PDB file of C-alpha atoms in Angstrom:
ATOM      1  CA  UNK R   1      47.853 153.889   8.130  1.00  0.00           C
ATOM      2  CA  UNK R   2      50.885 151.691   9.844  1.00  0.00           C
ATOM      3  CA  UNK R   3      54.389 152.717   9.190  1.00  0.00           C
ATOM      4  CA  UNK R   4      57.520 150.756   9.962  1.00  0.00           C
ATOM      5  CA  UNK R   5      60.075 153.700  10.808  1.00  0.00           C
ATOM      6  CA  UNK R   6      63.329 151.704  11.114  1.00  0.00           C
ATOM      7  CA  UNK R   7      63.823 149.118   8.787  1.00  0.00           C
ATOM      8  CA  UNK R   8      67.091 148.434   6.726  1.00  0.00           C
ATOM      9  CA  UNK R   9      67.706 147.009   3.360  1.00  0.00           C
ATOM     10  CA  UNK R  10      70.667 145.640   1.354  1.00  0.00           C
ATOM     11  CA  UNK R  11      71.448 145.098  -2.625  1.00  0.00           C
ATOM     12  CA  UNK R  12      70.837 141.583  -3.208  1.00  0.00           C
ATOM     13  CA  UNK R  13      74.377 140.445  -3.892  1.00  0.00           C
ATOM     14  CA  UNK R  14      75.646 141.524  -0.479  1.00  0.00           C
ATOM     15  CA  UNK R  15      72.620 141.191   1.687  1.00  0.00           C
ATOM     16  CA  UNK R  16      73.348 138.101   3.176  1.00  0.00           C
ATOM     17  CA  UNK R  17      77.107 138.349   3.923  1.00  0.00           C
ATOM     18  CA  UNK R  18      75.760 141.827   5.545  1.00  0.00           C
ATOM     19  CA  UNK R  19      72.524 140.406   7.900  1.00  0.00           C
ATOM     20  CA  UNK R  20      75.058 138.027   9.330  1.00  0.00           C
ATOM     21  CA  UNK R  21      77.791 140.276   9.816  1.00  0.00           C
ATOM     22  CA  UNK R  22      75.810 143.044  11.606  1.00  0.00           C
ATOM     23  CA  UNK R  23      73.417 140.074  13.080  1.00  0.00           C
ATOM     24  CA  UNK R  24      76.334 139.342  14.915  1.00  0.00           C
ATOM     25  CA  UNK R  25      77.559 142.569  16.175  1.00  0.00           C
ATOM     26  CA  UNK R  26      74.373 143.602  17.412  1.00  0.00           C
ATOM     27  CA  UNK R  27      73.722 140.182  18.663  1.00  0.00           C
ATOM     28  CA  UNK R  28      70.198 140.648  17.196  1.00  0.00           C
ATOM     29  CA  UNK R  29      68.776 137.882  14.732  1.00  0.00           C
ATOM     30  CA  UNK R  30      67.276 139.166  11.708  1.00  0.00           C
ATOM     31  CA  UNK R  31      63.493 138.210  10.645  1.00  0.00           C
ATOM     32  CA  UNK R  32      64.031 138.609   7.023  1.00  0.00           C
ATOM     33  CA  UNK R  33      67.235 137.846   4.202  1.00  0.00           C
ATOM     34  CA  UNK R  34      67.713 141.650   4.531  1.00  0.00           C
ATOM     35  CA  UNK R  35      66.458 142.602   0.531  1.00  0.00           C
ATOM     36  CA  UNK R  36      64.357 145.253  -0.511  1.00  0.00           C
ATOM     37  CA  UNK R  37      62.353 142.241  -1.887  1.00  0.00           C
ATOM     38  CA  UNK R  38      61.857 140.469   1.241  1.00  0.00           C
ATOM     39  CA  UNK R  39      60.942 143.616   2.995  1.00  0.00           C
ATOM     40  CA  UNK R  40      58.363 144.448   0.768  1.00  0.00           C
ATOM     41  CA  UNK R  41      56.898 140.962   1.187  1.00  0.00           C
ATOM     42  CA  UNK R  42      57.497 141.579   5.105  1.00  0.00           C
ATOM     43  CA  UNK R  43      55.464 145.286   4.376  1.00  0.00           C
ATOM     44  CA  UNK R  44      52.299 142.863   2.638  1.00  0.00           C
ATOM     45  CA  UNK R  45      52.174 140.000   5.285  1.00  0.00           C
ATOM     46  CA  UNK R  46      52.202 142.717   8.132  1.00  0.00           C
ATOM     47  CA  UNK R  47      49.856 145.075   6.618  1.00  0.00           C
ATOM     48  CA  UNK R  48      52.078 148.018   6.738  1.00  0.00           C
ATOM     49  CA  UNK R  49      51.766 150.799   4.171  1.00  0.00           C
ATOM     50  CA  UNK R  50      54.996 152.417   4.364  1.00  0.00           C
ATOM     51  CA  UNK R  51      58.538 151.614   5.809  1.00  0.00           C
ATOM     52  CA  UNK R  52      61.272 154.474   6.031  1.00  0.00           C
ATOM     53  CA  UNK R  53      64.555 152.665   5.493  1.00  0.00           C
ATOM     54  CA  UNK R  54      67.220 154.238   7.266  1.00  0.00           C
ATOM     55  CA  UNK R  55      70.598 152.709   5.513  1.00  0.00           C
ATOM     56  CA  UNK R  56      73.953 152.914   7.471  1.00  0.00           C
ATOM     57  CA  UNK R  57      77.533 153.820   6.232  1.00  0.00           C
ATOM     58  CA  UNK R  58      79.339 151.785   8.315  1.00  0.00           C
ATOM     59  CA  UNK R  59      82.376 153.653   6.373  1.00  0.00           C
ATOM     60  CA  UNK R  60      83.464 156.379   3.836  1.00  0.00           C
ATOM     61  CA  UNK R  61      83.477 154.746   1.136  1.00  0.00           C
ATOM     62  CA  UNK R  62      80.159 153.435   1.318  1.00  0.00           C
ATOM     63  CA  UNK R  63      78.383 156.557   0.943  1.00  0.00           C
ATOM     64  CA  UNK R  64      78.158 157.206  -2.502  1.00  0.00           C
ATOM     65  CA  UNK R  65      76.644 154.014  -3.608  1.00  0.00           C
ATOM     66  CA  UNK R  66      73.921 153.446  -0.748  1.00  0.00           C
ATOM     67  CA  UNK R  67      72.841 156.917  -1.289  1.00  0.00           C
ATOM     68  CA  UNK R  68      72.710 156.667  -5.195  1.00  0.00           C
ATOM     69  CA  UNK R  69      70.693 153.134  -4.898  1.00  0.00           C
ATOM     70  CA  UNK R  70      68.441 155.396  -2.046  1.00  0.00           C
ATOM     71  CA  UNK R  71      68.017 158.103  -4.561  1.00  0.00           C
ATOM     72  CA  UNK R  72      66.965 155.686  -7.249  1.00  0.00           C
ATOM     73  CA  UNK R  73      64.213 153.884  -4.768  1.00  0.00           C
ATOM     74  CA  UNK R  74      63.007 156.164  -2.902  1.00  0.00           C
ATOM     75  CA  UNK R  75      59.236 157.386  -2.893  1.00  0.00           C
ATOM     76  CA  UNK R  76      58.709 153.675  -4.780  1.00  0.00           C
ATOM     77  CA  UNK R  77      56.889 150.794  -3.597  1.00  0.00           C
ATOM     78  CA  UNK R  78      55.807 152.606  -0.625  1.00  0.00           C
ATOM     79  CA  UNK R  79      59.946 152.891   0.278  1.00  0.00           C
ATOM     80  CA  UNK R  80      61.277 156.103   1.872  1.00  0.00           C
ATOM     81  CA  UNK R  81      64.837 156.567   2.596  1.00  0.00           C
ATOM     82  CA  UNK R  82      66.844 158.298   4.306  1.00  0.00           C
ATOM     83  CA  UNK R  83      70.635 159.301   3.221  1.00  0.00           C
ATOM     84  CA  UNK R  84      73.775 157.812   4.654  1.00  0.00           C
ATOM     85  CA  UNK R  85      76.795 159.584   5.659  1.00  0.00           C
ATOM     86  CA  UNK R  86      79.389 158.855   7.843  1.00  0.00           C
ATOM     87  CA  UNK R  87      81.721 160.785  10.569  1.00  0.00           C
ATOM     88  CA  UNK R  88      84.543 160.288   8.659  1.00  0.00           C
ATOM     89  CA  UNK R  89      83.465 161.348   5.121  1.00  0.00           C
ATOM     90  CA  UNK R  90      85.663 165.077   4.486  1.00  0.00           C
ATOM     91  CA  UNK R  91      82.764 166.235   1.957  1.00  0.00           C
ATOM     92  CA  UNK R  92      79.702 166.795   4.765  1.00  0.00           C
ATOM     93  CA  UNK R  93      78.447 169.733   2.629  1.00  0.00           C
ATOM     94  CA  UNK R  94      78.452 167.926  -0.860  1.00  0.00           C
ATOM     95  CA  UNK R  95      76.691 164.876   0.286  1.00  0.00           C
ATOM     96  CA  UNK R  96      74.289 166.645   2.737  1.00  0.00           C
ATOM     97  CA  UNK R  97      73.336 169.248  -0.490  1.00  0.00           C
ATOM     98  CA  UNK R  98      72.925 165.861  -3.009  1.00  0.00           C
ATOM     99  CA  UNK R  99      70.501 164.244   0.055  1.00  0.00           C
ATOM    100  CA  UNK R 100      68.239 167.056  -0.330  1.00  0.00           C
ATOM    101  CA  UNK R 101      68.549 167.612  -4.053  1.00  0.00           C
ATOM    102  CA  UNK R 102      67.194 164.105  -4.223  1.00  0.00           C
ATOM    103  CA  UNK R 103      64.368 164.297  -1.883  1.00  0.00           C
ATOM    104  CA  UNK R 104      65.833 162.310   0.859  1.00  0.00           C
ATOM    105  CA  UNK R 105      64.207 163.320   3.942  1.00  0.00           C
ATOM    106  CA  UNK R 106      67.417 163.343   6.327  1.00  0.00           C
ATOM    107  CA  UNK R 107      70.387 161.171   7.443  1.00  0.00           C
ATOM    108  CA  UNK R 108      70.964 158.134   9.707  1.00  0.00           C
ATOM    109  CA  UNK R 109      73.660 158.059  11.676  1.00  0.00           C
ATOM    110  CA  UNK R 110      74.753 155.015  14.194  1.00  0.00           C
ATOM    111  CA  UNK R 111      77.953 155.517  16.559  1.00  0.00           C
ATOM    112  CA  UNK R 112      78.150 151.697  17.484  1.00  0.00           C
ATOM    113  CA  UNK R 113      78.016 150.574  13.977  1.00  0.00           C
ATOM    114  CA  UNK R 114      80.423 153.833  12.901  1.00  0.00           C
ATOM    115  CA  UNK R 115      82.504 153.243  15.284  1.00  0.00           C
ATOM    116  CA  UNK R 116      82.513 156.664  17.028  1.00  0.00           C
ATOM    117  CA  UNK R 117      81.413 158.131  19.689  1.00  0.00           C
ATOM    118  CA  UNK R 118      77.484 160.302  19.321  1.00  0.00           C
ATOM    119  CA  UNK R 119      79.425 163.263  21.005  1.00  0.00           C
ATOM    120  CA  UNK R 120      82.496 163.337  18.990  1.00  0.00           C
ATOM    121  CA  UNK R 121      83.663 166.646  16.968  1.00  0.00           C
ATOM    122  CA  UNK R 122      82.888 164.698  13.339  1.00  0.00           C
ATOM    123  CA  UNK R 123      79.487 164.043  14.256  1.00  0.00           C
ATOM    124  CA  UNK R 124      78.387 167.243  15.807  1.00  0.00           C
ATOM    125  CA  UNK R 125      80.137 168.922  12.524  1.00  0.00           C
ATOM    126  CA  UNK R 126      77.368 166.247  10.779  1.00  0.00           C
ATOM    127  CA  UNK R 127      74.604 167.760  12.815  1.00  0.00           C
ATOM    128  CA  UNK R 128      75.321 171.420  12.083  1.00  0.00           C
ATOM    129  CA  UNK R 129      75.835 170.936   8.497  1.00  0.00           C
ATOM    130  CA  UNK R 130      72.643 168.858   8.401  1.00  0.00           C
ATOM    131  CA  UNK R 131      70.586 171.431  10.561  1.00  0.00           C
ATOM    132  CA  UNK R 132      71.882 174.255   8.066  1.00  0.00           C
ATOM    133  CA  UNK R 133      71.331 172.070   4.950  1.00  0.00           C
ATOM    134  CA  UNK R 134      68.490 169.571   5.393  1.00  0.00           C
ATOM    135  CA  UNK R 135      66.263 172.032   7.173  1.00  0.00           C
ATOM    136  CA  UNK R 136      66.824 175.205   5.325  1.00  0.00           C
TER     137      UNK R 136
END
């Protein structure tokens, strides 16, 4: 069995607008458009059986919506997500206790993409909460 464990996807109507945008701040080019489409098609070409999609809040009020379009795809099409919070999000306990209600299987965080630092107070708060939460 091959698994991808980092890949990314996007809703369709933003996807591109979003490869591009974090294309260039990571000054990495992507392979694919970025849609859960084209990385299925990626998954048949390559022969992998399962990629873990690890989407990124790159702020608050992002949150909500990846993790409800995570909830609604994961476990499908050989899909498995992780949740998405951010540093700056005030509810850590609320969104960390929907994750696991939903059968997410953690979070991904990303300090250069957050914009904060992996050592800062909001993220070690993150880590407790999670550590409490996700692996209880």
């Amino acid at each position: 069995m091959i698994i991808d464990f980092h890949t990314h996807t996007f809703p369709d109507k933003i996807a591109e607008k979003t490869i591009a945008a974090l294309s260039d701040i990571g000054k990495i080019s992507a392979h694919r458009s970025g849609t859960v489409d084209s990385l299925k098609e990626s998954m048949q070409l390559c022969g992998i059986d399962i990629s873990v999609v690890l989407p990124v809040a790159t702020s608050p009020t992002q949150v909500e919506t990846i993790n409800r379009i995570s909830y609604q795809l994961n476990k499908k099409d050989r899909l498995y997500f992780s949740g998405a919070i951010h540093p700056d999000c005030e509810n850590v306990e609320e969104i960390l206790d929907d994750i696991k209600a939903h059968g997410l299987f953690g979070i991904k965080i990303h300090p250069d993409y957050q914009g904060v630092y992996f050592h800062d107070k909001r993220y070690l708060r993150i880590l407790c909460e999670s550590a409490q939460i996700l692996c209880a």
